[in-house]
Coordinates of C-alpha atoms in Angstrom, one line a residue:
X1 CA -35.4 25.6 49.8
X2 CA -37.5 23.0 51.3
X3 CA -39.6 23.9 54.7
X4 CA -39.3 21.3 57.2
X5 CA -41.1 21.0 60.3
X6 CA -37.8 20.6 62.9
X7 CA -36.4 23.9 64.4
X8 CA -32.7 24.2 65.4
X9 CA -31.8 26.9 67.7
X10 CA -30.6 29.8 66.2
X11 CA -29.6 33.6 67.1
X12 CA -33.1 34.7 65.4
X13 CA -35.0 32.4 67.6
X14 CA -32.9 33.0 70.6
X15 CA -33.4 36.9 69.7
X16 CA -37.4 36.4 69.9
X17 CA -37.0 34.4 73.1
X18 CA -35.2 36.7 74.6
X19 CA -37.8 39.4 73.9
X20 CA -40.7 37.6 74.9
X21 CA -39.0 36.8 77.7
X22 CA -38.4 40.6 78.4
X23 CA -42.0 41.2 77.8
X24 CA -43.2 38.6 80.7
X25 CA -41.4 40.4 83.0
X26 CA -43.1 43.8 82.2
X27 CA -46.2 41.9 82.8
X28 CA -45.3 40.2 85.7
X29 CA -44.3 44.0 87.1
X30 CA -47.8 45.3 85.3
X31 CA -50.1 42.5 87.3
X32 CA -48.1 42.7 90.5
X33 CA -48.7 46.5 91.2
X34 CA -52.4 46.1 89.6
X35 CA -52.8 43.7 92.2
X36 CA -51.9 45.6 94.9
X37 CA -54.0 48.9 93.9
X38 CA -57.2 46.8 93.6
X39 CA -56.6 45.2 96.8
X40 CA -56.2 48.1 98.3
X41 CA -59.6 49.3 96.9
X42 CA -61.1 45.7 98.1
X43 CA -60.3 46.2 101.9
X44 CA -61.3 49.7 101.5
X45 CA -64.6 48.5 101.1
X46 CA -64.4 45.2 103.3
X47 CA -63.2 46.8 106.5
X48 CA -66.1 49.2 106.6
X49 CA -68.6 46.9 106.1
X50 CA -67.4 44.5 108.8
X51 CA -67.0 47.2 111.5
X52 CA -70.7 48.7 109.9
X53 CA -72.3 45.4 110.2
X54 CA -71.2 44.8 113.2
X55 CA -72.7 47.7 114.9
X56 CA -75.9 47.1 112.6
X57 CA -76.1 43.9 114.4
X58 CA -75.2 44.8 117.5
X59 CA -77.5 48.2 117.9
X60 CA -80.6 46.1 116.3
X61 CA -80.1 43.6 119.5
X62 CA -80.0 46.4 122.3
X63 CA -81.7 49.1 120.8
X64 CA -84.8 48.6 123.1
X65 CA -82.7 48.0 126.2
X66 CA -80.3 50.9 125.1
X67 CA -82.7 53.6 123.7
X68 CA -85.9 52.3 124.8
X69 CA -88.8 52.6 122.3
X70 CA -86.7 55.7 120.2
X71 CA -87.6 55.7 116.9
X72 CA -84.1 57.4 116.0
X73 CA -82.6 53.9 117.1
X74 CA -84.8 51.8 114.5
X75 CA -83.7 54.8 111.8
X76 CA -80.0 55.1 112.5
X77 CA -79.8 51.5 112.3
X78 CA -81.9 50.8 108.9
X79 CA -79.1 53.8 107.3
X80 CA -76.3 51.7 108.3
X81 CA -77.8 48.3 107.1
X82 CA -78.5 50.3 103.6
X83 CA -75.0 51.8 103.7
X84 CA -73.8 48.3 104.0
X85 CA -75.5 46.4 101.6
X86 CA -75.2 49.3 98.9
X87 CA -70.7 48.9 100.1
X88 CA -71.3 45.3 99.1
X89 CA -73.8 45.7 95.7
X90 CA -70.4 47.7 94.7
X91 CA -67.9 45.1 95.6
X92 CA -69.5 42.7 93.9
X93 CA -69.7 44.9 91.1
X94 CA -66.3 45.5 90.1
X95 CA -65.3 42.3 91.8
X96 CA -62.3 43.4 93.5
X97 CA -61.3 40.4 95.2
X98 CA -61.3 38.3 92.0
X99 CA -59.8 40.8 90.5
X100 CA -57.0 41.1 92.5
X101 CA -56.8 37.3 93.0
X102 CA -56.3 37.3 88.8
X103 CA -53.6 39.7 88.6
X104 CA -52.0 37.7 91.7
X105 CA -51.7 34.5 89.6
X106 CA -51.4 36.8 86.3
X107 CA -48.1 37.9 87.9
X108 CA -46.5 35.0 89.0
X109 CA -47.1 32.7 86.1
X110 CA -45.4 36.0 84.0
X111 CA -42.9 35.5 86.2
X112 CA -42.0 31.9 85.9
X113 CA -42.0 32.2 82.1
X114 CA -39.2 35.2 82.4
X115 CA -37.3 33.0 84.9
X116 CA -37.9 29.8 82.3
X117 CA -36.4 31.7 79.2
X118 CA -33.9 33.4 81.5
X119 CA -32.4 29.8 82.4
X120 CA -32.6 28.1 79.3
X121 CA -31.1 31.1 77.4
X122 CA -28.2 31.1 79.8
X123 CA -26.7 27.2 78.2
X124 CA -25.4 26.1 75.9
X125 CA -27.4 25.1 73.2
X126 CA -26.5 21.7 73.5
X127 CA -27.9 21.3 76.8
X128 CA -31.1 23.3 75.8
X129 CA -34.4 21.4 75.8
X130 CA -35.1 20.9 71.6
X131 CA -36.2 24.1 70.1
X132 CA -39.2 23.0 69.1
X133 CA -40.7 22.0 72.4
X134 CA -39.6 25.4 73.7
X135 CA -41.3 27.7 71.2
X136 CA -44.4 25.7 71.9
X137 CA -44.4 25.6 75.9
X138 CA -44.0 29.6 75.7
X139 CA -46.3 30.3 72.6
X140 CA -49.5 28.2 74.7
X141 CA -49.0 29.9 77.7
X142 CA -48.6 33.2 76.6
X143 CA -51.6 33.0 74.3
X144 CA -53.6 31.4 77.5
X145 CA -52.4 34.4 79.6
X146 CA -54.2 36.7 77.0
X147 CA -57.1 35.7 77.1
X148 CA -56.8 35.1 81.1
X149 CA -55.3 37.8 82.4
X150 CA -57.6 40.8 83.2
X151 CA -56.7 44.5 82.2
X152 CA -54.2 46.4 83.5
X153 CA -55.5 49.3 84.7
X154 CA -54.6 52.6 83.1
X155 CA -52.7 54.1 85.9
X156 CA -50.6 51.4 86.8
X157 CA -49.6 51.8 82.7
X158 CA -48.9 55.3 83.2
X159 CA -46.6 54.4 85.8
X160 CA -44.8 51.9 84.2
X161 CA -44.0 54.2 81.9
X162 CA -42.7 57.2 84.1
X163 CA -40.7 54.5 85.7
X164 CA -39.2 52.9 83.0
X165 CA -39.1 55.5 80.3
X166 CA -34.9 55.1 79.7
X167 CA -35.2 51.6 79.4
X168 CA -34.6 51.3 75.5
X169 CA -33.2 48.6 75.5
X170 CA -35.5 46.2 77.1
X171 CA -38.5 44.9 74.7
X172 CA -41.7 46.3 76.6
X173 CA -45.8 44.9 75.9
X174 CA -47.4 46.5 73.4
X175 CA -49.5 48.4 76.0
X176 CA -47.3 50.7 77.2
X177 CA -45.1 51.9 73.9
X178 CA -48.5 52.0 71.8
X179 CA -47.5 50.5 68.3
X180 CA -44.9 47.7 68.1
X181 CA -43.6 47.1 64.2
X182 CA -42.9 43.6 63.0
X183 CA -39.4 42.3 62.1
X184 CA -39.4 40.2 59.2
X185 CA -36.5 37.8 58.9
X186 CA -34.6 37.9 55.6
X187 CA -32.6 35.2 54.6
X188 CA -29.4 36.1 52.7
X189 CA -29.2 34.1 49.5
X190 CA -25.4 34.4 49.6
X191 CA -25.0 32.8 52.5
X192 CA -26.7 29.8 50.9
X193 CA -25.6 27.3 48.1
X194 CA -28.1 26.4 45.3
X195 CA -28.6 22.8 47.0
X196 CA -30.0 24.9 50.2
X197 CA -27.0 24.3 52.5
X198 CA -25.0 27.0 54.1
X199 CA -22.0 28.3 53.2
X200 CA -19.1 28.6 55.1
X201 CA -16.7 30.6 54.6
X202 CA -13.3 30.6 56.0
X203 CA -11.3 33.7 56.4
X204 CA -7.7 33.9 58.0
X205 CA -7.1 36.7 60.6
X206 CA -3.5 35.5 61.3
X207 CA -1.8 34.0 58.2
X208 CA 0.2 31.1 58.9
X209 CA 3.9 31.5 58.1
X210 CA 6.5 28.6 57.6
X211 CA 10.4 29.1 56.8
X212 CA 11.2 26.0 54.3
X213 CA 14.7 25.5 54.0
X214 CA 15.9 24.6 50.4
X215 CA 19.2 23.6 50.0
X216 CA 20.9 25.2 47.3
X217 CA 24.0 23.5 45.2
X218 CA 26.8 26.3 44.1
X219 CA 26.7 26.5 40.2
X220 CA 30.3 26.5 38.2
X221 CA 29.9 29.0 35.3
X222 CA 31.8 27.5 32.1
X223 CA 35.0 28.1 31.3
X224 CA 35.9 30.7 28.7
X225 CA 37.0 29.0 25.7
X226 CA 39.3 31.2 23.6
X227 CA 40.7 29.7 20.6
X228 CA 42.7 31.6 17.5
X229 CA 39.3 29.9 15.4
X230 CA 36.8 31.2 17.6
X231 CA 37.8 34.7 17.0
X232 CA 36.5 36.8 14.9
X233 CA 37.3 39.9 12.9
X234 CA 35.2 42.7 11.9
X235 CA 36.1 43.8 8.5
X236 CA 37.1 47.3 7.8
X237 CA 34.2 49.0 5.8
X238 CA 35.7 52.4 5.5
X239 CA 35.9 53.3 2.0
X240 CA 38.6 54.0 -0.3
X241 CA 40.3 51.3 1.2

């Protein structure tokens, strides 16, 4: 059979759009609580070094008018200025605020490509967008998402996982099931004729019945014709007579 480059929309296609589409939504779930745990560990950091900095400033100002020429002033002071800029050398670091800006967009561009396959998998495929355009909208941003998106964090996997352990039925990401095996679509030769097109075949579930009325002339049988010539007799084969 000869490849061609137009796709129609079919239930294997629709199957694997329906699973990607399964998958963004994991990851949309994935990125959305990685994004709030690294937030959380961003204004961890950020709230103590505003308040520390604060009184840094503020106790490097009136130390002499507070203390007077204490040395214990000049000393507490320096240890909360290298408390803060060590709090800052570590957010910087692990760039928490990026971080959690990344998983925010991560999330929500997951999220419109679920909603997108949702909506387009719920017409008719008529009034479907062609087939071919659609495979190719989902496949660039998905591949642009992987190489984008940063790493999900090991407990929020662990997580997704307790949570959605009886879900068996939904298509997860390949990082929270481990292995995923690869479904190879075999085409059945019988359902094909030699030329390449399909074959239909037609099967009756209710047979059609129809009462034909034949009218039917009445017959005359012959009459019996008896004649002294048309008889017959048997001769006698007895012997000894």
């Amino acid at each position: 059979m000869e490849q061609t480059e137009e796709i129609h929309w079919n239930q294997q296609l629709e199957e694997i759009l329906s699973k990607e589409g399964e998958r963004a939504l994991c990851y949309s779930w994935l990125h959305s609580k990685s994004q709030s745990m690294v937030s959380k560990y961003d204004t961890n950091i950020a709230l103590p070094v505003i308040v520390l900095s604060t009184l840094a400033g503020t106790g490097s100002i009136a130390s002499q008018s507070l203390f007077g020429q204490s040395q214990v002033a000049s000393v507490v002071i320096g240890v909360v200025s290298l408390t803060v800029g060590i709090m800052n050398t570590v957010s910087n670091y692990f760039g928490f605020a990026k971080r959690s800006e990344a998983h925010k967009i991560s999330a929500i561009t997951y999220a419109k490509i679920h909603k997108f396959i949702v909506i387009e998998l719920s017409l008719p495929r008529k009034e479907r967008m062609k087939a071919k355009d659609m495979l190719k909208i989902i496949r660039e941003q998905l591949e642009r998402l992987a190489e984008t998106s940063p790493q999900i964090p090991e407990p929020i996997i662990a997580m997704f996982n307790d949570k959605f352990h009886d879900q068996t039925n939904v298509s997860k990401p390949e990082i929270t099931n481990g292995l995923d095996p690869i479904h190879v679509f075999i085409e059945n030769s019988e359902s094909f004729t030699p030329d390449g097109k399909p074959r239909i075949e037609v099967k009756l579930t209710n047979p059609i019945t129809t009462e034909v009325n034949i009218p039917v002339r009445p017959v005359t049988a012959p009459s019996a014709i008896t004649t002294s010539s048309s008889r017959t007799s048997i001769p006698d084969r007895t012997p000894g007579r």
